Amino acid sequence: MDRNSVIGLVLIGLIMIVWMQFMVPERKPLEDSAREDVSMVRESQEDGSGNDAIIQEGGGAADNFGEFAVAAEGTEKLITIDNELFTAVLSSRGATLKSMVLKEHFDSDRERFDLVKNVDSGALSLFFQTRDGKKIDTRDLFFAASDNQSEVVLSGEDSYSLTYRLDVAPGRNITIVYTFTGDEYAIGYDVQLTGFDGLLPGNEYQIEWDGGLLHSEKNSEDEVQNSWASAYMGGSLLKLDAGDSSKDYREEQSGVAKWIAVRTKYFVASLIPVSPTEGVYLSGSRKAGETFENYTAALKFKFPQGKSSHKEALSLYVGPIDYNVLHSLDVNLEKIMDFGWDWLTRPFAEFIILPIFNLLNTFINNYGLIIIIFALLIKVVTYPLTMASTKSMKKMAALQPMMKELQEKYKDNPQKMQSELGRIYKEAGVNPLGGCLPVLLQMPLLFAMFYVFRSSIELRQQSFLWAKDLSLPDSILDLGFSIPLYGDHIALFPILMGGAVYLQQKITPTTQTNEQMKIMMYIFPVMMLLFFNNLPSGLGLYYLMFNVFSIAQTFYINKTTTTEDLPAITPAKPAPKPPKKKKGGKKR
């Protein structure tokens, strides 16, 4: 990476920091609205008390659940669904998902972990209000299961359906059907309401995921920063990030949603409807002193007037934020991945970086080697740009004596100096910006790499050389204390990269020879060292190899190119001397 590359990288990095600080969507706190009664229930659940707090206020099941009181007591029955990708546990109390343990992904201690945060009450529920003012969360009610098995094992294309039914009164019931497949993360989730016409105010009800997802990463603060609730509506992403522990956040929108989701850094739970929705409801909060943000995401539906029965078909996805898996669902769920600017870096990530990574992964299992090969491919593709840039810089260096002469000669005539400089550039076939243009063209790709390496689960817990996890810094020494701007550890890839940046600058032709530029030759490597010390080691490996290949490429270009083909340049004409004034007065 030459000096122009480093300057461009630093400047765009500063722009990104400012942009992220001032241009991100505002986090919306909870406000009073017509849904105040609904938010009261949400708040009690988020406080960890669930609906028990509401039940205690009323004193009895009939007072709290009305005609649903018949289902408020019962015996909980669990069933385990084990397929090739996960082990899930369903409960008859609420017909809900109580546990989801993935088989191919582990926590920071390399152990299996449960993604469901609310293991006591479960994550899925129907929520609605009855005409007599009762607020019903189906997780408080006991359903009857169609199967009394305690465990079901699936593989390949095997499928299994489990039906939960809640009979409220003659002709009035709720039916929930789960459908599992042996080799897929997606779970069928169908809800049917019978006999509810006129029972629900506004005929509205919600299907929700409540409780967020359990964190799995060592760096809790980093995971919190990458956790939020979102919905995809009208071709754009609606995002709610509960970052301030002193506020509760809520977002409610009417319209058709393709999906709603809650996510952590590497995992997501999403509800995907088949039929059009009435809107979405998102809420979030964070308790002071805790590194966890609690989220609820819900889809709003209407029970059609005049109909005795209504069914909604949905798909539930609880699994890794893997671009290929999410893209295969064909609902734009991959939009939940943060690849930076949609109009600039995202296309590079989706249509260049990820496809090449996937192609290389079909032949190579080691992601460290894939990163090195990718860096080499980028240098090969950008070779013409680098060649043009180096030639331009060498020509500019050869013209420096003539340009300094012009600057001295026309220091009192800036317009003439610019005219002469333009003439020299034209005769020499040199573009003063020729060295910067290749750098600007490569910058979107370089920043897309930053986003991909920061968020791709493919690099998570993948080791290479001394780096135990390419998604984390390659720390070789924990300091036990934190150094401002540097961190509490020493990572090796950034140190090697800093040395490579310095060497690259030394052999790159430059038009500047002043002391300031000599000082900057030392400052830039130090800046890169500080910048990359806390970034994923995969990113450090990429930039290290990118610079190593750049050094080899620059050395080759320097050996094989000269300025002998520089055309003859017409010397600048001497500046005309001002006419001398004649001595003496005017003739009479």
Coordinates of C-alpha atoms in Angstrom, one line a residue:
M1 CA 0.0 0.0 0.0
D2 CA 1.7 3.2 -1.1
R3 CA 1.5 6.6 0.5
N4 CA -1.5 7.8 -1.5
S5 CA -3.4 4.6 -0.5
V6 CA -2.7 5.2 3.2
I7 CA -3.7 8.9 2.9
G8 CA -6.9 7.9 1.2
L9 CA -7.6 5.1 3.7
V10 CA -7.1 7.5 6.7
L11 CA -9.3 10.2 5.2
I12 CA -12.1 7.9 4.2
G13 CA -11.9 6.3 7.7
L14 CA -12.4 9.7 9.3
I15 CA -15.3 10.3 7.0
M16 CA -16.8 7.0 8.0
I17 CA -16.4 7.8 11.7
V18 CA -18.1 11.2 11.3
W19 CA -20.9 9.6 9.1
M20 CA -21.6 6.9 11.6
Q21 CA -21.8 9.4 14.4
F22 CA -24.1 11.9 12.7
M23 CA -26.0 10.0 10.0
V24 CA -27.2 6.8 11.7
P25 CA -31.0 6.6 12.3
E26 CA -32.1 8.1 15.6
R27 CA -32.8 5.7 18.4
K28 CA -36.5 6.3 19.2
P29 CA -37.5 6.3 22.9
L30 CA -40.9 5.0 24.1
E31 CA -43.6 7.6 23.8
D32 CA -47.2 7.8 24.9
S33 CA -49.6 6.6 22.2
A34 CA -52.9 4.8 21.7
R35 CA -50.9 1.5 22.4
E36 CA -50.1 2.5 26.0
D37 CA -52.1 -0.5 27.3
V38 CA -50.0 -2.8 25.1
S39 CA -46.7 -1.3 26.2
M40 CA -47.6 -1.9 29.9
V41 CA -47.6 -5.6 29.2
R42 CA -44.4 -5.4 27.3
E43 CA -42.7 -3.6 30.1
S44 CA -43.7 -6.2 32.7
Q45 CA -42.2 -8.9 30.5
E46 CA -39.0 -7.1 29.9
D47 CA -38.5 -6.5 33.6
G48 CA -38.3 -10.3 33.9
S49 CA -41.5 -10.7 35.7
G50 CA -43.6 -11.7 32.7
N51 CA -47.3 -11.7 33.0
D52 CA -47.0 -12.8 36.6
A53 CA -47.0 -9.2 37.7
I54 CA -50.3 -8.6 36.0
I55 CA -51.8 -11.8 37.4
Q56 CA -51.0 -10.8 40.9
E57 CA -52.8 -7.5 40.5
G58 CA -56.0 -9.2 39.5
G59 CA -55.9 -12.0 42.1
G60 CA -57.3 -14.9 40.1
A61 CA -57.1 -16.6 36.7
A62 CA -60.7 -15.7 35.8
D63 CA -60.0 -12.0 36.6
N64 CA -56.9 -12.0 34.5
F65 CA -57.7 -14.3 31.6
G66 CA -61.5 -14.1 31.3
E67 CA -62.8 -17.0 29.3
F68 CA -59.2 -18.1 28.7
A69 CA -59.0 -19.0 32.4
V70 CA -59.8 -22.6 31.5
A71 CA -56.4 -22.9 29.9
A72 CA -54.4 -21.0 32.6
E73 CA -53.7 -24.2 34.5
G74 CA -52.2 -27.5 33.3
T75 CA -49.1 -29.6 33.1
E76 CA -46.2 -28.6 30.9
K77 CA -45.0 -31.2 28.4
L78 CA -41.8 -30.8 26.5
I79 CA -40.7 -32.3 23.2
T80 CA -37.2 -32.3 21.7
I81 CA -36.7 -32.0 17.9
D82 CA -33.2 -33.0 16.8
N83 CA -32.2 -32.5 13.2
E84 CA -28.8 -32.2 11.5
L85 CA -28.4 -28.5 12.3
F86 CA -30.0 -27.9 15.7
T87 CA -31.8 -29.3 18.8
A88 CA -35.0 -27.5 19.6
V89 CA -37.3 -27.9 22.6
L90 CA -41.0 -27.0 22.3
S91 CA -43.4 -26.6 25.3
S92 CA -47.1 -27.2 25.5
R93 CA -47.2 -24.2 27.9
G94 CA -47.7 -21.5 25.3
A95 CA -47.0 -23.8 22.3
T96 CA -43.7 -22.0 22.3
L97 CA -40.0 -22.5 21.5
K98 CA -38.1 -22.9 24.8
S99 CA -34.7 -23.8 23.5
M100 CA -32.6 -23.7 20.3
V101 CA -29.1 -25.1 20.4
L102 CA -27.1 -25.1 17.1
K103 CA -24.8 -28.0 16.3
E104 CA -22.3 -26.3 14.0
H105 CA -21.7 -23.1 16.0
F106 CA -20.4 -22.7 19.5
D107 CA -19.9 -19.9 22.0
S108 CA -16.5 -18.2 22.9
D109 CA -15.6 -21.2 25.1
R110 CA -16.2 -23.5 22.1
E111 CA -19.2 -25.1 23.8
R112 CA -22.8 -25.4 22.6
F113 CA -25.1 -22.7 23.8
D114 CA -28.8 -21.9 23.8
L115 CA -29.9 -19.0 21.6
V116 CA -33.3 -18.6 23.5
K117 CA -32.9 -16.0 26.3
N118 CA -36.3 -16.7 27.9
V119 CA -35.8 -20.3 28.7
D120 CA -38.5 -20.3 31.3
S121 CA -41.3 -18.7 29.4
G122 CA -40.1 -19.3 25.8
A123 CA -39.7 -16.9 22.9
L124 CA -42.7 -17.3 20.6
S125 CA -46.2 -16.2 21.4
L126 CA -49.5 -14.8 20.2
F127 CA -50.5 -11.5 21.9
F128 CA -53.9 -9.9 21.7
Q129 CA -56.6 -8.1 23.8
T130 CA -60.1 -9.4 24.3
R131 CA -63.3 -7.3 24.1
D132 CA -63.5 -7.4 27.9
G133 CA -60.1 -5.8 28.3
K134 CA -58.0 -8.9 29.1
K135 CA -54.5 -8.9 27.7
I136 CA -53.6 -12.4 26.5
D137 CA -50.1 -13.8 26.0
T138 CA -50.4 -17.4 24.9
R139 CA -47.3 -18.3 26.9
D140 CA -49.5 -18.2 30.0
L141 CA -51.9 -20.8 28.6
F142 CA -51.6 -24.6 28.2
F143 CA -52.1 -26.3 24.9
A144 CA -52.8 -29.9 24.0
A145 CA -50.1 -31.5 21.8
S146 CA -50.9 -33.9 18.9
D147 CA -47.9 -36.1 19.8
N148 CA -46.9 -37.4 23.2
Q149 CA -43.3 -38.3 22.2
S150 CA -40.5 -36.7 24.2
E151 CA -38.0 -36.7 21.3
V152 CA -38.0 -36.8 17.5
V153 CA -34.9 -37.3 15.4
L154 CA -34.8 -36.0 11.8
S155 CA -32.2 -36.2 9.0
G156 CA -32.0 -35.3 5.3
E157 CA -35.4 -34.6 3.8
D158 CA -37.3 -36.1 6.7
S159 CA -40.1 -33.8 8.0
Y160 CA -42.2 -33.7 11.1
S161 CA -45.3 -31.7 12.1
L162 CA -46.5 -31.0 15.6
T163 CA -49.9 -29.5 16.3
Y164 CA -50.8 -27.6 19.5
R165 CA -54.5 -26.8 20.1
L166 CA -56.1 -24.7 22.7
D167 CA -59.9 -25.0 23.1
V168 CA -61.4 -21.8 24.7
A169 CA -65.1 -22.5 24.2
P170 CA -67.3 -24.6 21.8
G171 CA -66.4 -23.4 18.3
R172 CA -63.5 -21.2 19.6
N173 CA -59.9 -22.4 19.5
I174 CA -56.3 -21.6 18.7
T175 CA -54.2 -24.0 16.6
I176 CA -50.4 -23.7 16.2
V177 CA -48.5 -26.1 13.9
Y178 CA -44.7 -26.5 13.7
T179 CA -43.1 -28.2 10.7
F180 CA -39.5 -29.3 10.9
T181 CA -37.1 -30.6 8.2
G182 CA -34.1 -32.7 8.7
D183 CA -31.5 -30.5 7.0
E184 CA -32.9 -26.9 7.2
Y185 CA -32.9 -24.1 9.7
A186 CA -36.3 -22.8 8.6
I187 CA -39.2 -24.0 10.6
G188 CA -42.8 -23.8 9.4
Y189 CA -45.0 -21.9 11.9
D190 CA -48.8 -21.8 11.1
V191 CA -51.4 -20.2 13.3
Q192 CA -55.1 -20.6 13.0
L193 CA -57.8 -18.8 15.0
T194 CA -61.3 -20.1 14.9
G195 CA -64.4 -18.3 16.4
F196 CA -62.6 -15.0 17.2
D197 CA -64.6 -12.7 14.9
G198 CA -65.7 -9.8 17.1
L199 CA -63.8 -11.0 20.1
L200 CA -60.7 -8.9 19.5
P201 CA -60.8 -5.1 19.5
G202 CA -60.1 -4.0 16.0
N203 CA -59.8 -7.7 15.1
E204 CA -56.0 -7.3 15.6
Y205 CA -53.6 -9.7 17.0
Q206 CA -49.8 -10.1 17.0
I207 CA -47.3 -12.9 16.5
E208 CA -44.0 -12.1 18.3
W209 CA -40.5 -13.1 19.2
D210 CA -39.8 -11.9 22.7
G211 CA -36.5 -11.7 24.7
G212 CA -33.8 -11.1 22.1
L213 CA -31.1 -13.7 21.7
L214 CA -28.5 -15.0 24.2
H215 CA -25.0 -13.5 23.6
S216 CA -22.2 -15.9 22.6
E217 CA -19.1 -13.8 22.1
K218 CA -16.2 -13.0 24.4
N219 CA -16.4 -9.3 23.7
S220 CA -19.8 -8.4 25.1
E221 CA -19.7 -4.7 24.3
D222 CA -18.9 -5.5 20.7
E223 CA -21.8 -7.9 20.5
V224 CA -24.1 -5.3 22.1
Q225 CA -23.1 -2.8 19.4
N226 CA -24.1 -5.4 16.8
S227 CA -27.5 -6.3 18.4
W228 CA -30.8 -4.8 17.4
A229 CA -34.4 -5.5 16.3
S230 CA -35.4 -4.8 12.7
A231 CA -38.1 -5.2 10.1
Y232 CA -38.0 -5.1 6.3
M233 CA -40.8 -3.0 4.9
G234 CA -41.2 -1.2 1.5
G235 CA -37.8 -2.3 0.3
S236 CA -36.0 -0.7 3.3
L237 CA -34.7 -1.8 6.7
L238 CA -36.4 -0.5 9.8
K239 CA -33.9 -0.7 12.7
L240 CA -34.3 -0.2 16.4
D241 CA -31.2 -0.2 18.6
A242 CA -31.7 0.2 22.3
G243 CA -28.3 1.7 23.2
D244 CA -29.2 3.9 26.2
S245 CA -30.0 2.2 29.5
S246 CA -32.0 5.2 30.7
K247 CA -34.6 4.9 27.9
D248 CA -37.0 2.4 26.5
Y249 CA -37.3 2.2 22.8
R250 CA -40.3 1.5 20.6
E251 CA -41.0 1.6 16.9
E252 CA -44.4 0.9 15.3
Q253 CA -45.2 1.0 11.6
S254 CA -48.3 0.1 9.6
G255 CA -47.9 -1.7 6.3
V256 CA -46.7 -4.9 4.7
A257 CA -43.5 -6.4 6.2
K258 CA -41.4 -9.1 4.6
W259 CA -40.0 -10.1 8.0
I260 CA -39.2 -9.0 11.5
A261 CA -36.0 -10.1 13.4
V262 CA -33.9 -9.7 16.4
R263 CA -30.1 -10.3 16.1
T264 CA -26.8 -10.5 17.8
K265 CA -23.4 -10.2 16.1
Y266 CA -23.6 -13.6 14.4
F267 CA -27.1 -15.0 15.0
V268 CA -30.7 -14.0 14.2
A269 CA -34.2 -15.0 15.0
S270 CA -36.7 -14.0 12.3
L271 CA -40.5 -14.4 11.6
I272 CA -41.3 -14.5 7.9
P273 CA -45.0 -14.2 6.9
V274 CA -46.5 -15.6 3.8
S275 CA -49.5 -13.3 3.6
P276 CA -49.5 -9.4 3.9
T277 CA -49.2 -8.0 7.4
E278 CA -50.9 -5.0 9.0
G279 CA -47.7 -3.7 10.4
V280 CA -44.9 -4.3 12.9
Y281 CA -44.0 -3.6 16.5
L282 CA -40.4 -3.3 17.8
S283 CA -39.3 -2.6 21.3
G284 CA -36.0 -2.7 23.2
S285 CA -34.4 -1.8 26.4
R286 CA -31.1 -2.2 28.3
K287 CA -30.6 -2.4 32.0
A288 CA -27.9 -0.2 33.5
G289 CA -24.7 -2.1 34.1
E290 CA -25.7 -5.0 31.9
T291 CA -24.1 -5.9 28.5
F292 CA -27.4 -7.2 27.1
E293 CA -30.2 -5.5 25.1
N294 CA -33.6 -7.1 25.4
Y295 CA -35.8 -6.9 22.3
T296 CA -39.3 -7.8 21.2
A297 CA -40.3 -8.0 17.5
A298 CA -43.9 -8.6 16.4
L299 CA -46.0 -8.9 13.2
K300 CA -49.5 -7.4 13.3
F301 CA -52.4 -9.3 11.6
K302 CA -56.1 -8.7 11.2
F303 CA -58.8 -11.3 11.8
P304 CA -61.1 -10.8 8.8
Q305 CA -64.6 -9.7 9.7
G306 CA -67.4 -12.1 9.0
K307 CA -65.2 -15.1 8.9
S308 CA -65.3 -17.9 11.5
S309 CA -61.7 -19.0 10.9
H310 CA -58.5 -17.4 9.9
K311 CA -55.0 -18.9 9.2
E312 CA -51.6 -17.4 8.9
A313 CA -48.6 -19.3 7.5
L314 CA -45.2 -18.2 8.6
S315 CA -41.6 -19.4 8.5
L316 CA -39.3 -19.2 11.6
Y317 CA -35.6 -18.9 11.1
V318 CA -33.3 -19.1 14.2
G319 CA -29.7 -19.6 13.1
P320 CA -26.5 -18.1 11.9
I321 CA -26.2 -14.8 10.0
D322 CA -24.8 -16.6 7.0
Y323 CA -25.2 -14.7 3.8
N324 CA -25.8 -17.8 1.6
V325 CA -28.3 -19.3 4.0
L326 CA -30.2 -16.0 4.4
H327 CA -30.2 -15.3 0.7
S328 CA -31.6 -18.7 -0.1
L329 CA -34.8 -17.8 1.9
D330 CA -35.6 -15.3 -0.9
V331 CA -37.1 -12.7 1.4
N332 CA -34.1 -10.3 1.6
L333 CA -33.3 -11.4 5.1
E334 CA -29.6 -10.9 4.1
K335 CA -30.3 -7.2 4.3
I336 CA -29.9 -7.5 8.1
M337 CA -26.2 -7.9 7.4
D338 CA -24.3 -4.6 7.7
F339 CA -22.1 -4.1 4.6
G340 CA -21.8 -0.3 4.9
W341 CA -23.2 2.0 2.3
D342 CA -25.9 0.4 0.2
W343 CA -24.9 2.5 -2.8
L344 CA -21.2 1.9 -2.6
T345 CA -19.7 -0.8 -0.4
R346 CA -22.6 -3.3 -0.3
P347 CA -22.5 -4.1 -4.0
F348 CA -18.7 -4.9 -3.7
A349 CA -19.4 -7.1 -0.7
E350 CA -22.4 -9.0 -2.2
F351 CA -21.3 -9.3 -5.8
I352 CA -17.5 -9.5 -5.7
I353 CA -16.1 -10.4 -2.3
L354 CA -18.6 -13.1 -1.1
P355 CA -18.9 -14.9 -4.4
I356 CA -15.1 -15.2 -4.7
F357 CA -14.8 -16.4 -1.1
N358 CA -17.5 -19.0 -1.8
L359 CA -15.8 -20.1 -5.0
L360 CA -12.4 -20.5 -3.2
N361 CA -14.1 -22.3 -0.3
T362 CA -15.2 -25.1 -2.6
F363 CA -11.5 -26.0 -3.1
I364 CA -9.9 -24.7 0.0
N365 CA -11.1 -25.3 3.6
N366 CA -8.6 -22.9 5.3
Y367 CA -9.9 -19.4 5.4
G368 CA -6.4 -18.0 6.1
L369 CA -5.2 -19.3 2.8
I370 CA -8.4 -18.1 1.1
I371 CA -7.7 -14.6 2.4
I372 CA -4.1 -14.7 1.1
I373 CA -5.3 -15.9 -2.3
F374 CA -8.0 -13.2 -2.4
A375 CA -5.4 -10.5 -1.7
L376 CA -3.3 -11.9 -4.5
L377 CA -6.2 -11.9 -6.9
I378 CA -7.0 -8.2 -6.0
K379 CA -3.4 -7.2 -6.7
V380 CA -3.5 -9.1 -10.1
V381 CA -6.8 -7.4 -11.1
T382 CA -5.5 -3.9 -10.0
Y383 CA -2.1 -4.4 -11.6
P384 CA -2.9 -2.1 -14.6
L385 CA -4.0 0.6 -12.2
T386 CA -0.9 0.2 -10.2
M387 CA 1.3 0.2 -13.3
A388 CA -0.3 3.4 -14.5
S389 CA 0.0 5.0 -11.1
T390 CA 3.6 4.1 -10.7
K391 CA 4.5 5.4 -14.2
S392 CA 2.7 8.6 -13.5
M393 CA 4.5 9.1 -10.2
K394 CA 7.9 8.4 -11.9
K395 CA 7.3 10.9 -14.6
M396 CA 6.2 13.4 -12.1
A397 CA 9.4 12.8 -10.2
A398 CA 11.4 13.3 -13.4
L399 CA 9.7 16.6 -14.0
Q400 CA 10.3 18.0 -10.5
P401 CA 13.5 20.0 -11.4
M402 CA 11.7 21.7 -14.3
M403 CA 8.6 22.4 -12.1
K404 CA 10.7 23.9 -9.4
E405 CA 12.4 26.1 -11.9
L406 CA 9.0 27.3 -13.2
Q407 CA 7.8 27.9 -9.7
E408 CA 10.8 30.1 -9.0
K409 CA 10.6 31.9 -12.3
Y410 CA 6.9 32.7 -12.1
K411 CA 6.5 33.1 -8.4
D412 CA 5.1 36.6 -8.9
N413 CA 2.8 35.5 -11.7
P414 CA 0.6 32.5 -10.6
Q415 CA -1.5 32.5 -13.7
K416 CA 1.5 32.2 -16.0
M417 CA 2.9 29.5 -13.7
Q418 CA -0.3 27.4 -13.9
S419 CA -0.3 27.9 -17.7
E420 CA 3.2 26.6 -18.1
L421 CA 2.6 23.7 -15.7
G422 CA -0.4 22.7 -17.7
R423 CA 1.7 22.8 -20.9
I424 CA 4.4 20.6 -19.4
Y425 CA 1.9 18.1 -18.1
K426 CA 0.3 17.9 -21.6
E427 CA 3.6 17.5 -23.5
A428 CA 4.8 14.9 -21.0
G429 CA 1.5 13.0 -21.1
V430 CA 1.2 13.2 -17.3
N431 CA -1.9 13.5 -15.2
P432 CA -1.2 15.1 -11.8
L433 CA -4.0 13.0 -10.3
G434 CA -2.8 9.8 -12.0
G435 CA -1.3 8.5 -8.8
C436 CA -4.5 9.1 -6.8
L437 CA -7.2 7.8 -9.2
P438 CA -6.2 4.1 -8.9
V439 CA -6.3 4.5 -5.1
L440 CA -9.8 6.0 -5.2
L441 CA -11.1 3.2 -7.4
Q442 CA -9.8 0.6 -5.0
M443 CA -11.1 2.3 -1.8
P444 CA -14.7 1.0 -2.1
L445 CA -13.4 -2.6 -2.4
L446 CA -11.0 -2.1 0.6
F447 CA -13.8 -0.8 2.8
A448 CA -16.2 -3.5 1.7
M449 CA -13.5 -5.9 2.9
F450 CA -13.6 -4.2 6.2
Y451 CA -17.4 -4.8 6.6
V452 CA -17.3 -8.4 5.3
F453 CA -14.4 -9.4 7.6
R454 CA -16.1 -7.7 10.6
S455 CA -19.5 -9.4 10.2
S456 CA -18.9 -12.7 8.3
I457 CA -19.6 -15.8 10.4
E458 CA -17.4 -17.8 8.1
L459 CA -14.3 -16.4 9.8
R460 CA -15.7 -17.0 13.3
Q461 CA -13.6 -19.4 15.3
Q462 CA -11.4 -20.2 12.2
S463 CA -7.7 -20.4 13.1
F464 CA -4.6 -19.6 11.0
L465 CA -1.0 -19.7 12.1
W466 CA -1.0 -18.0 15.6
A467 CA -4.4 -16.5 15.2
K468 CA -6.9 -18.7 17.0
D469 CA -10.0 -16.9 15.6
L470 CA -9.9 -14.8 12.4
S471 CA -12.9 -12.8 13.6
L472 CA -10.9 -11.6 16.6
P473 CA -7.6 -9.8 17.0
D474 CA -4.6 -12.1 16.8
S475 CA -3.4 -11.3 20.3
I476 CA 0.0 -12.7 21.3
L477 CA 0.2 -11.0 24.6
D478 CA -2.4 -9.7 27.0
L479 CA -1.1 -6.6 28.8
G480 CA -3.4 -6.6 31.7
F481 CA -4.0 -2.9 31.3
S482 CA -5.3 -0.7 28.5
I483 CA -3.2 1.8 26.4
P484 CA -5.3 4.6 25.0
L485 CA -5.9 4.2 21.2
Y486 CA -4.0 0.9 21.3
G487 CA -5.9 -1.5 23.6
D488 CA -5.1 -4.1 26.2
H489 CA -3.2 -6.6 24.0
I490 CA -0.5 -6.8 21.4
A491 CA -1.6 -8.2 18.0
L492 CA 1.1 -9.5 15.6
F493 CA -0.5 -9.0 12.2
P494 CA -0.8 -5.2 12.6
I495 CA 2.9 -5.0 13.6
L496 CA 3.9 -6.9 10.5
M497 CA 1.6 -4.8 8.4
G498 CA 3.0 -1.6 9.8
G499 CA 6.5 -2.7 8.7
A500 CA 5.2 -3.6 5.3
V501 CA 3.5 -0.2 4.9
Y502 CA 6.8 1.5 5.8
L503 CA 8.8 -0.5 3.2
Q504 CA 6.1 0.0 0.6
Q505 CA 6.4 3.8 1.1
K506 CA 10.2 3.6 0.8
I507 CA 10.2 2.0 -2.6
T508 CA 7.2 3.9 -4.1
P509 CA 8.2 6.9 -6.3
T510 CA 7.2 10.2 -4.9
T511 CA 7.2 13.8 -5.9
Q512 CA 7.7 15.1 -2.4
T513 CA 11.1 15.2 -0.7
N514 CA 10.5 17.7 2.1
E515 CA 10.9 16.9 5.8
Q516 CA 7.2 16.8 6.5
M517 CA 6.7 13.9 4.1
K518 CA 9.7 12.0 5.6
I519 CA 8.0 12.4 9.0
M520 CA 4.8 11.1 7.6
M521 CA 6.6 8.0 6.4
Y522 CA 6.9 7.0 10.0
I523 CA 3.5 8.3 11.2
F524 CA 1.4 6.3 8.7
P525 CA 2.7 2.9 9.7
V526 CA 2.1 3.8 13.4
M527 CA -1.4 4.9 12.6
M528 CA -2.1 1.6 10.8
L529 CA -0.8 -0.3 13.7
L530 CA -3.1 1.5 16.1
F531 CA -6.1 1.2 13.8
F532 CA -5.8 -2.5 13.2
N533 CA -4.7 -3.7 16.7
N534 CA -8.3 -4.2 17.8
L535 CA -9.8 -5.3 14.4
P536 CA -10.4 -8.9 13.3
S537 CA -7.1 -10.7 12.6
G538 CA -8.6 -11.8 9.2
L539 CA -8.7 -8.2 8.2
G540 CA -5.1 -7.7 9.4
L541 CA -4.0 -10.7 7.5
Y542 CA -5.6 -9.4 4.3
Y543 CA -4.0 -6.0 4.5
L544 CA -0.6 -7.5 5.5
M545 CA -0.6 -9.7 2.4
F546 CA -2.0 -6.9 0.3
N547 CA 1.0 -4.8 1.2
V548 CA 3.4 -7.7 0.8
F549 CA 2.1 -8.3 -2.8
S550 CA 2.2 -4.5 -3.3
I551 CA 5.9 -4.4 -2.4
A552 CA 6.7 -7.2 -4.8
Q553 CA 4.6 -5.5 -7.5
T554 CA 6.2 -2.1 -7.0
F555 CA 9.7 -3.5 -7.0
Y556 CA 9.0 -5.3 -10.3
I557 CA 7.5 -2.1 -11.9
N558 CA 10.4 0.0 -10.7
K559 CA 12.8 -2.5 -12.3
T560 CA 10.9 -2.7 -15.6
T561 CA 9.8 0.9 -16.2
T562 CA 11.9 4.0 -17.0
T563 CA 11.3 7.6 -17.8
E564 CA 13.4 7.4 -21.0
D565 CA 10.3 7.5 -23.1
L566 CA 9.4 10.9 -21.6
P567 CA 8.9 13.2 -24.7
A568 CA 11.0 16.2 -25.2
I569 CA 9.6 19.2 -23.5
T570 CA 9.9 22.7 -24.9
P571 CA 11.7 24.9 -22.3
A572 CA 9.7 27.8 -21.0
K573 CA 10.3 31.0 -22.8
P574 CA 12.1 33.7 -20.8
A575 CA 9.8 36.1 -19.2
P576 CA 9.8 39.4 -21.2
K577 CA 11.7 42.2 -19.6
P578 CA 9.8 45.3 -18.8
P579 CA 10.7 48.3 -21.1
K580 CA 13.3 50.7 -19.7
K581 CA 12.3 54.2 -19.1
K582 CA 14.3 56.9 -20.9
K583 CA 16.1 59.4 -18.8
G584 CA 15.3 63.1 -19.1
G585 CA 12.1 65.0 -19.6
K586 CA 9.8 65.2 -22.5
K587 CA 10.9 67.1 -25.6
R588 CA 9.3 70.4 -26.2

